[in-house]
Amino acid sequence: MATEMQLRKLDKAFSHLDADGSGYVEQQDLHNLGVRLLANFGVDGDAPKARRMAEDFGMFWQELAKTLDVDHDRRLSLQEWRAGMTSAFVHGDAFDRSFRPGALAVLRLADTDDDGLVSRDEFATMQRAFGTPVGEISLAFDKLDADEDGFLTVDEMMVGVRQFYIGADETAPGNWFFGTV
């Protein structure tokens, strides 16, 4: 069973993908997130980072459809999302195998100069693609920037992603990855 905070985080993640408000997450929603990310960063769809992200998002969708789509309609309701994400990702071992690669591809896209660091501006560009309210982006960055150096490493952000999507520690900085929950 997921905690109340985990359910709030899962609901927020569902809303990131269901940007059109249809009440379902479909493969097209992941594609649309990728398009928003690439457009925000000004990256061509044929660029290596774009191809990598598309491949990883495709694998992630296959895992989601296989694991979460209990009625086999090729779309995930909020109930399917909550139950499946809790079972496969929060309590299961699917995070590293099928979620982490796509998340890492997004984080590497945000590292526009490939120096291993994501600036406040790069982080904000990424967050806007997810629909994070503008007023919460700086708050999220500040919570994640534990050493207060004005940058996040890709590794630091990956820890935050893990804490956001599957963590149960209510004090973890990653809970703030997309602003308030």
mmCIF file of C-alpha atoms in Angstrom:
data_model
loop_
_atom_site.group_PDB
_atom_site.id
_atom_site.type_symbol
_atom_site.label_atom_id
_atom_site.label_comp_id
_atom_site.label_asym_id
_atom_site.label_seq_id
_atom_site.Cartn_x
_atom_site.Cartn_y
_atom_site.Cartn_z
ATOM 1 C CA MET A 1 0.000 0.000 0.000
ATOM 2 C CA ALA A 2 1.280 3.470 -0.863
ATOM 3 C CA THR A 3 1.394 6.249 1.683
ATOM 4 C CA GLU A 4 -0.785 9.324 1.263
ATOM 5 C CA MET A 5 2.266 11.331 0.155
ATOM 6 C CA GLN A 6 3.271 8.670 -2.380
ATOM 7 C CA LEU A 7 -0.249 8.776 -3.825
ATOM 8 C CA ARG A 8 -0.097 12.583 -4.105
ATOM 9 C CA LYS A 9 3.236 12.297 -5.924
ATOM 10 C CA LEU A 10 1.869 9.604 -8.248
ATOM 11 C CA ASP A 11 -1.157 11.786 -8.969
ATOM 12 C CA LYS A 12 1.114 14.703 -9.812
ATOM 13 C CA ALA A 13 3.180 12.484 -12.127
ATOM 14 C CA PHE A 14 -0.037 11.295 -13.800
ATOM 15 C CA SER A 15 -1.046 14.911 -14.435
ATOM 16 C CA HIS A 16 2.369 15.602 -16.018
ATOM 17 C CA LEU A 17 1.684 12.938 -18.601
ATOM 18 C CA ASP A 18 -2.048 13.588 -18.995
ATOM 19 C CA ALA A 19 -1.389 17.155 -20.119
ATOM 20 C CA ASP A 20 -4.504 17.161 -22.306
ATOM 21 C CA GLY A 21 -6.701 16.341 -19.286
ATOM 22 C CA SER A 22 -8.327 13.294 -20.901
ATOM 23 C CA GLY A 23 -8.186 11.322 -17.665
ATOM 24 C CA TYR A 24 -5.862 8.757 -19.223
ATOM 25 C CA VAL A 25 -2.185 8.340 -19.960
ATOM 26 C CA GLU A 26 -1.525 6.955 -23.423
ATOM 27 C CA GLN A 27 1.590 6.340 -25.480
ATOM 28 C CA GLN A 28 0.907 9.615 -27.294
ATOM 29 C CA ASP A 29 1.147 11.451 -23.966
ATOM 30 C CA LEU A 30 4.721 10.235 -23.495
ATOM 31 C CA HIS A 31 5.488 11.239 -27.066
ATOM 32 C CA ASN A 32 3.991 14.688 -26.421
ATOM 33 C CA LEU A 33 6.117 15.120 -23.287
ATOM 34 C CA GLY A 34 9.179 14.302 -25.375
ATOM 35 C CA VAL A 35 8.144 16.849 -28.002
ATOM 36 C CA ARG A 36 7.658 19.525 -25.308
ATOM 37 C CA LEU A 37 11.061 18.759 -23.801
ATOM 38 C CA LEU A 38 12.833 18.887 -27.153
ATOM 39 C CA ALA A 39 11.059 22.100 -28.138
ATOM 40 C CA ASN A 40 11.878 23.762 -24.809
ATOM 41 C CA PHE A 41 15.552 22.919 -25.224
ATOM 42 C CA GLY A 42 15.613 23.647 -28.954
ATOM 43 C CA VAL A 43 16.850 20.138 -29.753
ATOM 44 C CA ASP A 44 16.127 18.608 -33.152
ATOM 45 C CA GLY A 45 14.269 15.296 -33.116
ATOM 46 C CA ASP A 46 17.146 13.619 -34.967
ATOM 47 C CA ALA A 47 19.776 14.615 -32.411
ATOM 48 C CA PRO A 48 21.378 11.757 -30.440
ATOM 49 C CA LYS A 49 19.842 12.926 -27.138
ATOM 50 C CA ALA A 50 16.414 13.076 -28.786
ATOM 51 C CA ARG A 51 16.740 9.595 -30.271
ATOM 52 C CA ARG A 52 17.895 8.202 -26.929
ATOM 53 C CA MET A 53 14.979 9.787 -25.102
ATOM 54 C CA ALA A 54 12.501 8.461 -27.698
ATOM 55 C CA GLU A 55 13.911 4.931 -27.345
ATOM 56 C CA ASP A 56 13.803 5.062 -23.548
ATOM 57 C CA PHE A 57 10.298 6.539 -23.500
ATOM 58 C CA GLY A 58 9.204 3.767 -25.873
ATOM 59 C CA MET A 59 10.615 1.075 -23.575
ATOM 60 C CA PHE A 60 9.011 2.785 -20.588
ATOM 61 C CA TRP A 61 5.617 2.839 -22.309
ATOM 62 C CA GLN A 62 5.918 -0.863 -23.136
ATOM 63 C CA GLU A 63 6.588 -1.620 -19.463
ATOM 64 C CA LEU A 64 3.706 0.608 -18.370
ATOM 65 C CA ALA A 65 1.290 -0.990 -20.826
ATOM 66 C CA LYS A 66 2.374 -4.507 -19.896
ATOM 67 C CA THR A 67 2.314 -3.926 -16.152
ATOM 68 C CA LEU A 68 -0.335 -1.283 -15.508
ATOM 69 C CA ASP A 69 -2.933 -1.580 -18.275
ATOM 70 C CA VAL A 70 -5.172 -4.178 -16.613
ATOM 71 C CA ASP A 71 -8.103 -3.729 -19.016
ATOM 72 C CA HIS A 72 -5.801 -3.801 -22.090
ATOM 73 C CA ASP A 73 -7.278 -0.671 -23.683
ATOM 74 C CA ARG A 74 -3.811 0.830 -24.401
ATOM 75 C CA ARG A 75 -4.404 3.670 -21.957
ATOM 76 C CA LEU A 76 -3.979 4.049 -18.224
ATOM 77 C CA SER A 77 -6.637 5.434 -15.944
ATOM 78 C CA LEU A 78 -5.627 7.150 -12.717
ATOM 79 C CA GLN A 79 -6.670 4.021 -10.816
ATOM 80 C CA GLU A 80 -4.532 1.765 -13.041
ATOM 81 C CA TRP A 81 -1.648 4.235 -12.723
ATOM 82 C CA ARG A 82 -1.819 4.358 -8.926
ATOM 83 C CA ALA A 83 -2.159 0.606 -8.430
ATOM 84 C CA GLY A 84 0.403 -0.343 -11.053
ATOM 85 C CA MET A 85 3.006 2.255 -10.143
ATOM 86 C CA THR A 86 2.693 1.269 -6.487
ATOM 87 C CA SER A 87 3.045 -2.417 -7.247
ATOM 88 C CA ALA A 88 5.727 -2.310 -9.945
ATOM 89 C CA PHE A 89 7.731 0.774 -9.031
ATOM 90 C CA VAL A 90 7.160 1.755 -5.393
ATOM 91 C CA HIS A 91 7.147 -1.792 -3.997
ATOM 92 C CA GLY A 92 8.613 -3.647 -6.991
ATOM 93 C CA ASP A 93 11.919 -3.508 -8.812
ATOM 94 C CA ALA A 94 10.809 -1.996 -12.134
ATOM 95 C CA PHE A 95 12.160 1.493 -11.431
ATOM 96 C CA ASP A 96 15.789 0.827 -12.349
ATOM 97 C CA ARG A 97 14.926 -1.434 -15.261
ATOM 98 C CA SER A 98 12.266 0.610 -17.027
ATOM 99 C CA PHE A 99 11.822 4.048 -15.472
ATOM 100 C CA ARG A 100 15.370 5.133 -14.752
ATOM 101 C CA PRO A 101 16.591 5.064 -18.402
ATOM 102 C CA GLY A 102 13.891 7.499 -19.571
ATOM 103 C CA ALA A 103 14.373 9.751 -16.568
ATOM 104 C CA LEU A 104 18.123 9.761 -17.136
ATOM 105 C CA ALA A 105 17.617 10.668 -20.799
ATOM 106 C CA VAL A 106 15.521 13.682 -19.723
ATOM 107 C CA LEU A 107 18.112 14.758 -17.166
ATOM 108 C CA ARG A 108 20.900 14.462 -19.729
ATOM 109 C CA LEU A 109 18.835 16.531 -22.152
ATOM 110 C CA ALA A 110 18.606 19.215 -19.452
ATOM 111 C CA ASP A 111 22.413 19.196 -19.208
ATOM 112 C CA THR A 112 22.658 21.168 -22.439
ATOM 113 C CA ASP A 113 26.441 21.531 -22.459
ATOM 114 C CA ASP A 114 27.139 17.968 -21.271
ATOM 115 C CA ASP A 115 29.230 19.109 -18.310
ATOM 116 C CA GLY A 116 27.346 16.922 -15.811
ATOM 117 C CA LEU A 117 25.716 19.988 -14.258
ATOM 118 C CA VAL A 118 22.241 21.439 -14.664
ATOM 119 C CA SER A 119 21.887 25.144 -13.979
ATOM 120 C CA ARG A 120 18.834 26.815 -12.501
ATOM 121 C CA ASP A 121 17.827 27.955 -16.013
ATOM 122 C CA GLU A 122 18.252 24.483 -17.516
ATOM 123 C CA PHE A 123 16.232 23.009 -14.646
ATOM 124 C CA ALA A 124 13.481 25.583 -15.228
ATOM 125 C CA THR A 125 13.383 24.750 -18.943
ATOM 126 C CA MET A 126 12.901 21.069 -18.110
ATOM 127 C CA GLN A 127 10.271 21.811 -15.471
ATOM 128 C CA ARG A 128 8.176 23.939 -17.825
ATOM 129 C CA ALA A 129 7.829 20.937 -20.167
ATOM 130 C CA PHE A 130 6.352 18.968 -17.265
ATOM 131 C CA GLY A 131 3.940 21.773 -16.431
ATOM 132 C CA THR A 132 5.452 22.648 -13.071
ATOM 133 C CA PRO A 133 4.008 25.973 -11.947
ATOM 134 C CA VAL A 134 6.558 28.732 -12.554
ATOM 135 C CA GLY A 135 6.394 29.860 -8.930
ATOM 136 C CA GLU A 136 7.411 26.405 -7.721
ATOM 137 C CA ILE A 137 10.389 25.789 -9.999
ATOM 138 C CA SER A 138 12.869 27.809 -7.919
ATOM 139 C CA LEU A 139 11.552 26.187 -4.756
ATOM 140 C CA ALA A 140 12.154 22.735 -6.263
ATOM 141 C CA PHE A 141 15.661 23.678 -7.388
ATOM 142 C CA ASP A 142 16.531 25.077 -3.956
ATOM 143 C CA LYS A 143 15.323 21.930 -2.184
ATOM 144 C CA LEU A 144 17.424 19.726 -4.475
ATOM 145 C CA ASP A 145 20.563 21.938 -4.409
ATOM 146 C CA ALA A 146 21.762 20.690 -1.018
ATOM 147 C CA ASP A 147 25.252 22.199 -1.355
ATOM 148 C CA GLU A 148 23.785 25.507 -2.584
ATOM 149 C CA ASP A 149 26.312 25.834 -5.404
ATOM 150 C CA GLY A 150 23.673 26.871 -7.947
ATOM 151 C CA PHE A 151 23.920 23.632 -9.935
ATOM 152 C CA LEU A 152 22.502 20.138 -9.767
ATOM 153 C CA THR A 153 24.487 17.178 -10.969
ATOM 154 C CA VAL A 154 22.690 14.638 -13.096
ATOM 155 C CA ASP A 155 23.356 12.119 -10.299
ATOM 156 C CA GLU A 156 21.829 14.429 -7.665
ATOM 157 C CA MET A 157 18.780 14.873 -9.839
ATOM 158 C CA MET A 158 18.460 11.129 -10.363
ATOM 159 C CA VAL A 159 18.393 10.664 -6.582
ATOM 160 C CA GLY A 160 15.650 13.304 -6.473
ATOM 161 C CA VAL A 161 13.688 11.553 -9.228
ATOM 162 C CA ARG A 162 13.879 8.261 -7.329
ATOM 163 C CA GLN A 163 12.742 9.967 -4.126
ATOM 164 C CA PHE A 164 9.861 11.622 -5.941
ATOM 165 C CA TYR A 165 8.538 8.594 -7.792
ATOM 166 C CA ILE A 166 9.102 5.775 -5.316
ATOM 167 C CA GLY A 167 10.316 7.245 -2.020
ATOM 168 C CA ALA A 168 8.366 7.015 1.236
ATOM 169 C CA ASP A 169 10.551 9.361 3.330
ATOM 170 C CA GLU A 170 8.395 12.446 3.776
ATOM 171 C CA THR A 171 11.466 14.594 4.483
ATOM 172 C CA ALA A 172 13.394 13.644 1.331
ATOM 173 C CA PRO A 173 14.379 16.630 -0.851
ATOM 174 C CA GLY A 174 13.242 14.736 -3.954
ATOM 175 C CA ASN A 175 9.627 15.049 -2.828
ATOM 176 C CA TRP A 176 9.945 18.630 -4.053
ATOM 177 C CA PHE A 177 11.280 17.652 -7.492
ATOM 178 C CA PHE A 178 8.208 19.112 -9.213
ATOM 179 C CA GLY A 179 7.301 21.686 -6.549
ATOM 180 C CA THR A 180 4.823 21.182 -3.757
ATOM 181 C CA VAL A 181 2.959 17.927 -3.433
#
